[in-house]
Amino acid sequence: MCGIVAYMGNKDAYPIIIKGLQRLEYRGYDSAGVVLYDGQDVHLSKTKGKVEDLKNKAEASINTVGKLGLGHTRWATHGIPNDINSHPHYSNSGDLVIIHNGIIENYETLKKALQERGYVFESDTDTEVLVNLIEEVKKKEGVKLGKAVQIALNQVVGAYAIAVFDKTKPDEIVVAKLGSPLAIGIGEDEYFIASDASPFIEFTNNAVYLEDEEMAIVRRGKEIKLRKIKDDAIAYPTIQELQLNIEEIEKGGYDHFMLKEIYEQPRAIMDTYRGRLRTEQGIIKMAGIDQNLDKFLNANRIIIVACGTSWHAGLVAEYTFEDLARIPVEVEYASEFRYRNPVITENDVLIAISQSGETADTLAAIKMAKEKGAFVFGVCNVVGSSIARETHAGAYTHAGPEIGVASTKAFTTQITILTMIALKLAKEKGVFSESRFHEYLTELEAIPPKVEKALESNVLIEQIAEVYKDSANCLYLGRGYNFPVALEGALKLKEISYIHAEGYPAAEMKHGPIALIDDQMPVVVIATRKGHYEKVISNIQEIKSRHGKIIAVVFEGDEMVQALADHVIEVPETIEPLSPLLTTIPLQLLSYHIALMRGCNVDQPRNLAKSVTVE
Ligand code: AGP
């Protein structure tokens, strides 16, 4: 995700744009830029880093006067975060300037064609391709900017929210939307354009939210002209009067970033597999794997290193890689692995998992593995992060910035990436038939709506949280693919509610932990109908007979566990290897509600940091 802001009116654009970008930094913060039209010419400043860095650079280097301008804060998808890849981007002539939030999936094809016709590119971004495509259409067809944008966007595959203007005609801004949000704030003789209302809510409550495949010509002193991109049909703007305040909006209307990020998971999982999971064609396309397939197929073993939640995602991957692709895997805490003098050879593949891409222990483990000759692959959420740059290859989760310290969408998108890799290798190794491969692709594609369904239990889960919010301890049990989910659920609870919680393989209870069971001990049991269902039922009965309280996570329609548990939370059924993507959802919500009821700071729990960049 990125944040876009534009202004055209009778005030100075610069302060409005900078403050607007600061309010949108939750959408992305690896680089930022601003362009202003001062009545004569355009002045642009952009930089890697946060909006504060942009402010310092712009005020020291350009004329920040002007009543028209664009601003952008980036969460990189194509091209690492650096000055050149930051937005805004000029067209080759320097007349057009654009900002963009989204992904142009066919940008390489478009770029190649433009290069063949003499266009040159400074950056690695898809956005610079788009602004030059618009320029080429404008020149070739001899049409106005709005028409050129419309023709160009009909050649584009992907998602976008764009704002573009022509410095030779600085009384209009053209905007368009598909898949990424775009709002137009309507003031007195002034227009605001932004990814959400937070940049303009203090100036006006009147806003038009563009629908997908709509574009608008926003002209100084005129009514907004709305069009359908596909067929130029006229659309009529619905002006909404917003009843919002700033604080709410930055969190998208949620009370906390963590809750927002829990609810973003259907979109985040979809964004992570978009362009990679091609069910109709029966393929999974991942450049980092495709270009290094031999290393994975000939590997002696795969070593997974990570910390915390990312380590739990690695544990899920251990089950997936061994069960589906028949490749030996070992999962290591990065902090232990880096110091225990492990045996590593050039026949090993190491997968490093890290949301932030900055975790010191994981980074150190990568460097050690590289020195010993292993091939190192990264799974990160932040483009251009240290780990992303240190590894030989990698695949980004497209979860969007994760602000809450407790990882939620990072976990499910990491599992999505790792499952796609395991499926791809299972197919390449001939372990999977075409039909079995297609079955898995189809089911993975069906996960986002199932996550939506799992989120519908939120009210029930809040009621359960009320019962156990004062517990001193809590146990989490799971088997097979859901053992790592039990560990993750326990981590979520302890790190934001400060209740002591432990996760165990369900069968391990008999080897000690069952001594803890009494009528004060809530036990969360993941008891999906896949895997060792009957054995989990026995574990539940062992706990019941010692008066433990059972909170069970089951597949929809379960009856056996319903008869035994004190509380049952249903999630939609899926195949066992994908069940962690659904069973983790109730555990995230349970920890969120309990922490809230205990008055804890859900987004910034005590003693923690979002990224542990020290040992
Ligand atoms: C999880 O909720 C915690 N925030 C923490 O365990 C985190 O997963 C761990 O520090 C690893 O962070 P990374 O994924 O950014 O490397």
XYZ file of C-alpha atoms and ligand atoms in Angstrom:
631
model
C 0.000 0.000 0.000
C 1.100 3.591 -0.536
C -0.427 6.909 0.414
C -1.328 9.517 -2.194
C -2.301 13.167 -1.610
C -3.028 15.958 -4.092
C -4.318 19.538 -3.700
C -5.618 22.187 -6.096
C -7.197 25.347 -4.717
C -6.520 28.736 -3.216
C -4.258 27.701 -0.311
C -0.561 26.804 -0.303
C -0.471 23.157 -1.329
C 2.785 22.198 0.378
C 1.771 22.216 4.086
C -1.493 20.445 3.269
C 0.332 17.745 1.316
C 3.047 17.171 3.924
C 0.571 16.913 6.810
C -1.616 14.675 4.656
C 1.315 12.363 3.944
C 2.119 12.166 7.648
C -1.435 10.998 8.248
C -1.074 8.374 5.538
C 2.293 7.032 6.683
C 0.520 3.996 8.147
C 0.001 2.978 4.516
C 3.692 2.940 3.726
C 6.800 4.711 4.861
C 9.901 3.609 2.984
C 10.162 6.725 0.781
C 8.209 9.912 0.025
C 7.999 12.755 -2.468
C 6.203 15.990 -3.348
C 5.793 18.065 -6.529
C 4.429 21.619 -6.627
C 3.379 23.926 -9.486
C 4.247 27.505 -8.580
C 2.444 29.176 -11.486
C 5.451 28.981 -13.779
C 6.985 25.556 -13.415
C 6.998 22.370 -11.329
C 9.403 21.696 -8.470
C 9.886 18.143 -7.212
C 11.634 16.659 -4.204
C 11.681 13.005 -3.182
C 13.734 10.796 -0.911
C 14.129 7.388 0.639
C 12.906 7.507 4.227
C 9.924 8.941 6.024
C 7.863 12.043 5.384
C 9.962 13.892 7.981
C 13.035 13.195 5.807
C 11.159 14.514 2.774
C 10.182 17.651 4.670
C 13.787 18.363 5.596
C 15.013 17.708 2.050
C 12.262 19.629 0.253
C 12.522 22.710 2.456
C 16.266 22.800 1.866
C 16.154 22.245 -1.873
C 13.021 23.392 -3.710
C 10.575 26.264 -3.923
C 7.634 24.973 -1.866
C 5.234 27.667 -3.079
C 2.264 26.700 -5.229
C -1.491 26.114 -5.097
C -1.289 22.805 -6.974
C 0.686 19.758 -5.916
C 0.974 15.979 -5.522
C 2.479 13.994 -2.647
C 3.247 10.313 -2.092
C 4.463 8.066 0.719
C 5.601 4.695 -0.594
C 5.399 1.067 0.407
C 7.512 -0.343 -2.376
C 6.259 -3.120 -4.631
C 8.456 -2.684 -7.709
C 11.915 -1.245 -7.254
C 13.714 -0.980 -3.930
C 13.148 2.083 -1.727
C 15.566 4.767 -2.908
C 15.318 8.359 -4.144
C 14.871 7.486 -7.823
C 12.120 4.912 -7.252
C 10.181 7.301 -5.018
C 7.127 9.074 -6.399
C 6.151 11.455 -8.015
C 7.432 10.430 -11.436
C 7.789 12.631 -14.540
C 7.085 11.547 -18.101
C 9.993 11.774 -20.509
C 8.930 15.263 -21.673
C 8.762 16.483 -18.070
C 5.241 17.817 -18.723
C 3.286 15.057 -16.987
C 3.783 14.092 -13.358
C 2.088 11.213 -11.550
C 1.630 9.542 -8.177
C 0.323 5.968 -7.922
C -0.783 3.473 -5.291
C -1.098 -0.102 -6.598
C 0.616 -2.636 -8.843
C 0.768 -2.613 -12.665
C 1.214 -6.332 -13.321
C 1.970 -6.011 -17.057
C 4.415 -3.127 -16.649
C 7.379 -5.081 -18.037
C 5.610 -5.672 -21.354
C 4.484 -2.045 -21.549
C 7.973 -0.825 -20.621
C 9.648 -2.923 -23.319
C 7.280 -1.576 -25.983
C 7.854 2.027 -24.861
C 11.628 1.514 -24.845
C 11.428 0.215 -28.387
C 9.738 3.513 -29.268
C 12.474 5.555 -27.648
C 11.239 6.107 -24.148
C 13.880 5.993 -21.435
C 13.398 5.175 -17.784
C 15.210 6.401 -14.705
C 13.553 4.148 -12.147
C 12.604 0.478 -11.745
C 8.994 1.311 -10.997
C 5.795 0.359 -12.770
C 4.544 3.900 -12.144
C 7.119 5.540 -14.401
C 5.976 3.180 -17.152
C 2.370 4.276 -16.666
C 3.068 8.027 -16.905
C 5.029 7.506 -20.126
C 2.299 5.318 -21.566
C -0.133 8.168 -20.896
C 2.257 10.619 -22.550
C 2.683 8.438 -25.600
C -1.094 8.074 -26.018
C -1.599 11.830 -25.549
C 0.927 12.644 -28.255
C -0.016 9.878 -30.682
C -3.796 10.367 -30.429
C -3.648 14.128 -30.011
C -6.094 13.965 -27.120
C -6.448 15.773 -23.806
C -4.935 14.356 -20.627
C -8.202 12.818 -19.405
C -8.755 10.884 -22.611
C -5.111 9.825 -22.724
C -5.356 8.472 -19.182
C -8.487 6.538 -20.094
C -6.951 4.974 -23.227
C -3.736 4.116 -21.368
C -5.541 2.506 -18.418
C -7.416 0.242 -20.802
C -4.025 -1.270 -21.656
C -3.105 -1.809 -18.021
C -3.542 -4.971 -15.892
C -3.318 -4.473 -12.159
C -4.488 -2.156 -9.390
C -4.159 1.607 -9.207
C -5.168 4.841 -7.578
C -3.476 7.583 -9.546
C -3.363 11.375 -9.732
C -1.654 12.978 -12.714
C -1.413 16.511 -14.093
C 0.146 18.267 -17.091
C 2.226 21.298 -16.168
C 1.279 22.911 -19.499
C -2.374 22.781 -18.398
C -2.159 23.243 -14.608
C -5.861 23.811 -13.933
C -6.816 20.160 -13.753
C -5.827 16.891 -12.107
C -6.911 13.558 -13.567
C -7.542 10.708 -11.121
C -8.478 7.041 -11.620
C -9.122 4.031 -9.419
C -9.074 0.250 -9.629
C -8.420 -1.901 -6.581
C -6.768 0.858 -4.500
C -8.756 3.500 -2.616
C -9.150 7.104 -3.804
C -11.217 9.871 -2.231
C -11.838 13.422 -3.506
C -12.449 16.055 -0.819
C -14.607 18.937 -2.078
C -13.950 22.311 -0.421
C -14.763 25.923 -1.246
C -13.020 26.401 -4.628
C -10.535 23.715 -3.705
C -10.141 19.989 -4.249
C -8.260 17.429 -2.220
C -7.384 13.943 -3.503
C -6.136 11.218 -1.158
C -6.058 7.508 -0.329
C -8.472 8.181 2.516
C -10.082 11.229 4.099
C -7.455 11.844 6.798
C -5.510 14.485 4.742
C -8.588 16.645 4.146
C -11.132 15.933 6.903
C -10.130 19.119 8.762
C -10.913 21.189 5.629
C -14.089 19.554 4.412
C -16.487 16.726 5.281
C -17.745 16.482 1.706
C -16.137 13.698 -0.238
C -16.579 11.551 -3.322
C -15.174 8.034 -3.145
C -14.378 6.708 -6.608
C -15.626 3.226 -7.421
C -13.439 0.700 -9.219
C -12.894 1.490 -12.910
C -13.916 5.109 -12.438
C -11.866 8.163 -13.292
C -12.434 11.869 -12.724
C -11.311 15.140 -14.286
C -10.911 17.521 -11.356
C -10.843 21.061 -12.768
C -10.257 24.301 -10.841
C -13.552 26.049 -10.185
C -15.593 23.412 -12.029
C -17.766 20.425 -11.084
C -16.005 17.064 -11.001
C -16.519 15.096 -14.228
C -16.726 11.344 -13.493
C -16.237 8.703 -16.197
C -16.193 4.908 -16.487
C -12.701 3.956 -17.672
C -13.849 1.047 -19.786
C -16.506 2.718 -21.916
C -16.331 6.463 -21.182
C -19.877 6.326 -19.815
C -20.693 9.284 -17.616
C -20.859 8.453 -13.906
C -22.486 10.756 -11.389
C -20.535 11.574 -8.224
C -22.244 10.766 -4.928
C -21.067 13.421 -2.481
C -20.896 11.962 1.027
C -20.879 14.043 4.203
C -18.297 12.302 6.402
C -18.926 11.938 10.145
C -15.337 11.036 11.036
C -12.457 12.334 13.087
C -8.774 12.048 12.373
C -7.881 9.412 14.913
C -10.523 7.015 13.610
C -9.550 7.443 9.987
C -5.866 6.655 10.316
C -6.977 3.311 11.690
C -9.524 2.963 8.922
C -12.313 3.220 11.459
C -10.898 0.427 13.661
C -10.055 1.070 17.310
C -6.524 -0.289 16.924
C -4.055 -1.058 14.160
C -3.961 -4.687 15.341
C -7.711 -5.098 14.788
C -7.445 -3.368 11.407
C -4.628 -5.698 10.400
C -6.576 -8.782 11.575
C -9.439 -7.696 9.318
C -7.065 -6.882 6.438
C -6.007 -10.542 6.181
C -8.419 -11.563 3.391
C -7.042 -8.715 1.232
C -3.468 -9.292 2.358
C -3.592 -13.012 1.486
C -5.125 -12.153 -1.881
C -2.482 -9.503 -2.566
C 0.212 -12.027 -1.626
C -0.951 -14.652 -4.105
C -2.123 -12.186 -6.779
C -0.052 -12.584 -9.948
C 1.598 -15.705 -8.535
C -1.270 -18.217 -8.088
C -2.585 -18.913 -11.602
C -5.185 -21.604 -11.091
C -6.593 -21.571 -14.644
C -3.135 -22.090 -16.112
C -2.287 -24.581 -13.363
C 0.915 -22.815 -12.371
C 2.483 -20.923 -9.477
C 4.802 -18.182 -10.739
C 7.458 -16.934 -8.318
C 10.527 -15.374 -9.925
C 12.766 -16.013 -6.897
C 11.954 -19.728 -7.033
C 11.737 -20.098 -10.813
C 15.229 -18.654 -11.257
C 16.717 -20.931 -8.563
C 14.619 -24.059 -8.959
C 17.631 -26.365 -9.229
C 18.885 -25.247 -5.834
C 15.592 -26.171 -4.186
C 15.112 -29.428 -6.093
C 18.671 -30.612 -5.425
C 18.871 -29.370 -1.843
C 19.924 -31.829 0.830
C 17.510 -30.085 3.144
C 15.834 -26.740 3.769
C 16.789 -24.894 6.948
C 14.241 -22.295 8.055
C 15.449 -19.544 10.388
C 13.262 -16.896 12.005
C 12.099 -15.462 15.324
C 8.753 -15.194 17.083
C 5.679 -15.343 14.913
C 7.829 -15.781 11.818
C 9.358 -18.859 13.467
C 5.846 -20.237 13.931
C 5.179 -19.701 10.224
C 8.384 -21.647 9.619
C 7.058 -24.526 11.722
C 3.913 -24.658 9.586
C 6.183 -24.741 6.533
C 8.072 -27.718 7.999
C 4.843 -29.723 7.907
C 3.957 -28.429 4.448
C 7.338 -28.975 2.768
C 7.820 -32.473 4.210
C 4.213 -33.614 3.860
C 3.617 -32.247 0.344
C 7.014 -31.807 -1.322
C 8.843 -34.585 0.578
C 11.825 -32.264 1.220
C 13.621 -32.552 4.607
C 13.220 -29.389 6.650
C 14.532 -28.183 9.966
C 13.319 -25.040 11.659
C 15.680 -23.041 13.836
C 15.417 -20.085 16.158
C 17.769 -17.643 14.409
C 19.234 -16.590 17.769
C 20.285 -20.181 18.563
C 21.261 -21.180 15.047
C 23.774 -18.354 14.638
C 25.756 -19.404 17.713
C 25.605 -23.196 17.816
C 28.208 -23.734 15.072
C 25.740 -25.656 12.877
C 26.790 -27.928 10.042
C 25.890 -26.086 6.840
C 26.975 -27.061 3.328
C 26.523 -25.643 -0.172
C 23.824 -28.264 -0.668
C 21.629 -26.584 1.929
C 18.929 -24.018 1.185
C 18.181 -21.604 3.999
C 14.836 -19.777 4.083
C 14.799 -16.697 6.313
C 11.361 -15.411 7.336
C 10.960 -11.889 8.655
C 8.103 -9.369 8.493
C 10.321 -6.374 9.172
C 13.351 -7.698 7.333
C 15.444 -6.088 10.069
C 15.591 -8.684 12.879
C 19.227 -8.789 13.957
C 19.390 -12.490 14.838
C 17.815 -13.533 11.546
C 20.132 -11.251 9.585
C 23.166 -12.686 11.381
C 22.022 -16.244 10.690
C 21.712 -15.413 6.992
C 25.246 -13.998 6.823
C 26.677 -17.057 8.548
C 24.828 -19.431 6.202
C 26.064 -17.507 3.158
C 29.646 -17.687 4.408
C 29.269 -21.471 4.655
C 28.001 -21.689 1.085
C 24.257 -22.172 1.540
C 21.749 -20.644 -0.880
C 19.651 -18.163 1.080
C 16.054 -17.236 0.240
C 14.135 -14.495 2.067
C 10.422 -14.126 2.840
C 9.940 -10.505 3.940
C 7.151 -7.954 4.093
C 9.194 -4.768 3.760
C 10.674 -4.183 0.302
C 14.329 -3.293 0.308
C 14.793 -4.225 3.965
C 18.191 -5.423 5.150
C 17.216 -9.105 4.989
C 15.630 -8.661 1.559
C 18.897 -7.154 0.324
C 21.151 -9.714 2.039
C 19.516 -12.861 0.682
C 20.360 -14.385 -2.742
C 16.678 -14.311 -3.735
C 13.306 -13.977 -2.119
C 9.563 -13.412 -2.261
C 7.740 -10.520 -0.657
C 4.525 -10.919 1.240
C 2.217 -8.113 0.120
C 0.589 -7.684 3.516
C 1.023 -3.918 3.538
C 2.650 -2.151 6.486
C 2.039 -3.981 9.777
C 1.913 -1.318 12.486
C 0.603 -3.344 15.439
C 3.548 -4.862 17.319
C 1.753 -8.208 17.478
C 2.105 -9.844 14.067
C -1.159 -11.009 12.529
C -1.386 -10.513 8.742
C 2.358 -11.141 8.539
C 1.771 -14.680 9.852
C -0.971 -15.603 7.409
C 0.786 -14.057 4.403
C 4.048 -15.792 5.300
C 2.175 -19.112 5.389
C 0.623 -18.227 2.025
C 4.027 -17.658 0.422
C 5.595 -20.767 2.008
C 2.654 -22.952 1.000
C 2.926 -21.742 -2.601
C 6.636 -22.624 -2.587
C 5.949 -26.102 -1.177
C 3.189 -26.712 -3.734
C 5.414 -25.511 -6.585
C 8.223 -27.826 -5.508
C 5.813 -30.749 -5.020
C 4.652 -30.264 -8.626
C 8.153 -29.791 -10.025
C 9.337 -32.947 -8.248
C 6.438 -34.914 -9.658
C 5.124 -35.689 -6.181
C 1.856 -33.926 -7.051
C -0.315 -34.943 -9.998
C -1.902 -32.200 -12.123
C -5.278 -32.836 -10.532
C -4.009 -32.785 -6.943
C -2.033 -29.606 -7.699
C -5.129 -27.965 -9.188
C -7.170 -28.992 -6.137
C -4.713 -27.236 -3.829
C -4.509 -24.098 -6.005
C -8.295 -23.879 -6.093
C -8.561 -24.253 -2.309
C -5.812 -21.681 -1.649
C -7.634 -19.218 -3.906
C -10.784 -19.837 -1.860
C -9.124 -18.952 1.458
C -9.760 -15.143 1.596
C -13.583 -15.451 1.721
C -13.159 -18.216 4.292
C -11.067 -15.878 6.422
C -13.869 -13.305 6.067
C -16.269 -15.973 7.377
C -13.946 -16.834 10.285
C -13.877 -13.143 11.250
C -17.656 -13.239 11.714
C -17.128 -15.022 15.059
C -15.741 -11.791 16.528
C -18.762 -11.105 18.779
C -18.777 -14.672 20.133
C -15.031 -14.459 20.762
C -15.461 -11.173 22.617
C -17.994 -12.927 24.889
C -15.530 -15.750 25.547
C -12.805 -13.212 26.264
C -15.028 -11.700 28.947
C -15.118 -15.067 30.767
C -11.334 -15.625 30.773
C -9.878 -12.128 30.842
C -8.714 -12.527 34.468
C -7.065 -15.924 34.016
C -3.506 -16.186 35.303
C -2.487 -18.841 32.794
C -3.710 -20.398 29.581
C -2.758 -23.473 27.553
C -3.020 -23.824 23.783
C -3.068 -27.263 22.185
C -2.942 -28.388 18.572
C -1.701 -31.324 16.501
C -0.027 -31.588 13.141
C -0.294 -28.406 11.084
C -2.095 -26.784 14.011
C 0.593 -27.358 16.604
C 2.437 -24.216 15.379
C -0.890 -22.369 15.480
C -1.183 -23.312 19.174
C 2.258 -21.797 19.762
C 1.267 -18.666 17.819
C -1.994 -18.317 19.738
C -0.103 -18.513 23.021
C 2.407 -15.907 21.861
C -0.385 -13.535 20.842
C -2.049 -13.812 24.249
C 1.090 -13.408 26.340
C 2.593 -10.534 24.340
C -0.445 -8.245 24.419
C -2.425 -9.289 27.542
C 0.571 -10.320 29.709
C -1.248 -13.546 30.742
C 1.194 -16.457 30.891
C 0.339 -18.819 28.024
C 1.999 -21.891 26.573
C 1.423 -23.883 23.403
C 1.911 -27.645 23.227
C 1.359 -30.512 20.843
C -1.925 -31.911 22.210
C -0.448 -35.362 22.821
C 2.301 -33.822 24.946
C -0.160 -33.070 27.762
C 0.339 -36.515 29.276
C 4.093 -35.847 29.614
C 3.767 -33.192 32.304
C 1.589 -30.184 31.408
C -1.616 -32.008 32.401
C -0.514 -31.475 36.005
C -1.418 -27.830 35.460
C -5.058 -28.571 34.722
C -7.684 -27.450 37.205
C -10.903 -25.472 37.018
C -8.937 -22.226 36.755
C -7.076 -23.258 33.608
C -8.610 -22.324 30.247
C -7.318 -24.601 27.480
C -7.655 -23.517 23.863
C -7.770 -26.628 21.673
C -7.603 -26.559 17.897
C -9.723 -29.583 17.002
C -10.368 -29.474 13.277
C -11.806 -32.589 11.666
C -8.596 -33.184 9.725
C -5.498 -34.960 10.965
C -5.747 -36.669 14.319
C -9.273 -35.594 15.211
C -10.141 -38.615 17.374
C -6.903 -38.269 19.321
C -7.606 -34.599 19.992
C -11.037 -35.625 21.248
C -9.290 -37.936 23.729
C -7.036 -35.084 24.826
C -10.117 -32.930 25.401
C -11.709 -35.666 27.492
C -8.523 -35.986 29.591
C -8.709 -32.239 30.320
C -12.452 -32.288 31.000
C -12.019 -35.081 33.542
C -9.684 -32.739 35.448
C -12.139 -29.823 35.277
C -10.152 -27.820 32.737
C -12.174 -25.271 30.706
C -12.136 -25.997 26.986
C -12.255 -23.331 24.263
C -12.307 -25.313 21.031
C -11.650 -24.113 17.472
C -13.438 -26.473 15.075
C -14.552 -26.720 11.462
C -18.129 -25.644 10.783
C -20.707 -28.327 11.547
C -18.577 -30.149 14.111
C -20.754 -32.083 16.575
C -18.412 -34.262 18.624
C -16.376 -31.402 20.095
C -19.526 -29.291 20.512
C -20.713 -31.932 23.010
C -17.512 -31.704 25.069
C -16.171 -28.149 24.999
C -17.250 -25.227 27.185
C -16.978 -22.873 24.205
C -16.772 -23.653 20.471
C -15.605 -21.308 17.738
C -16.241 -22.487 14.186
C -14.125 -21.725 11.121
C -14.920 -22.822 7.552
C -13.548 -26.214 6.553
C -10.485 -26.477 4.322
C -7.768 -28.997 3.542
C -5.436 -29.677 6.442
C -2.284 -27.921 5.091
C -4.293 -24.697 4.704
C -6.116 -24.930 8.047
C -3.599 -22.677 9.909
C -4.761 -19.768 7.720
C -8.201 -20.111 9.301
C -7.633 -21.540 12.802
C -5.290 -18.691 13.730
C -8.000 -16.052 13.167
C -10.062 -16.767 16.334
C -6.855 -16.893 18.399
C -5.836 -13.434 17.157
C -9.252 -12.022 18.052
C -9.312 -13.778 21.453
C -5.966 -12.255 22.453
C -7.046 -8.834 21.132
C -10.277 -8.753 23.186
C -8.707 -10.114 26.379
C -5.875 -7.579 26.168
C -8.360 -4.765 25.624
C -10.483 -5.868 28.603
C -7.329 -5.882 30.728
C -6.570 -2.289 29.746
C -3.388 -3.233 27.896
C -1.898 -1.180 25.052
C -2.805 -3.514 22.222
C -0.759 -1.827 19.495
C 2.302 -1.096 21.625
C 2.562 -3.735 24.371
C 4.980 -3.091 27.240
C 8.664 -4.067 26.790
C 8.220 -4.871 23.058
C 9.259 -3.289 19.770
C 7.935 -3.928 16.285
C 11.326 -4.935 15.017
C 14.102 -6.359 17.215
C 17.122 -4.887 15.480
C 19.432 -5.622 18.410
C 20.654 -8.961 19.788
C 5.109 -11.374 17.007
O 3.802 -10.927 17.290
C 6.160 -10.433 17.556
N 5.957 -9.118 17.089
C 7.572 -10.967 17.332
O 7.634 -12.278 17.845
C 8.049 -10.997 15.864
O 7.342 -11.990 15.149
C 9.545 -11.327 15.856
O 10.227 -10.294 16.532
C 10.115 -11.478 14.444
O 9.966 -10.274 13.754
P 10.226 -10.271 12.166
O 9.181 -11.150 11.553
O 10.074 -8.845 11.758
O 11.609 -10.802 11.921
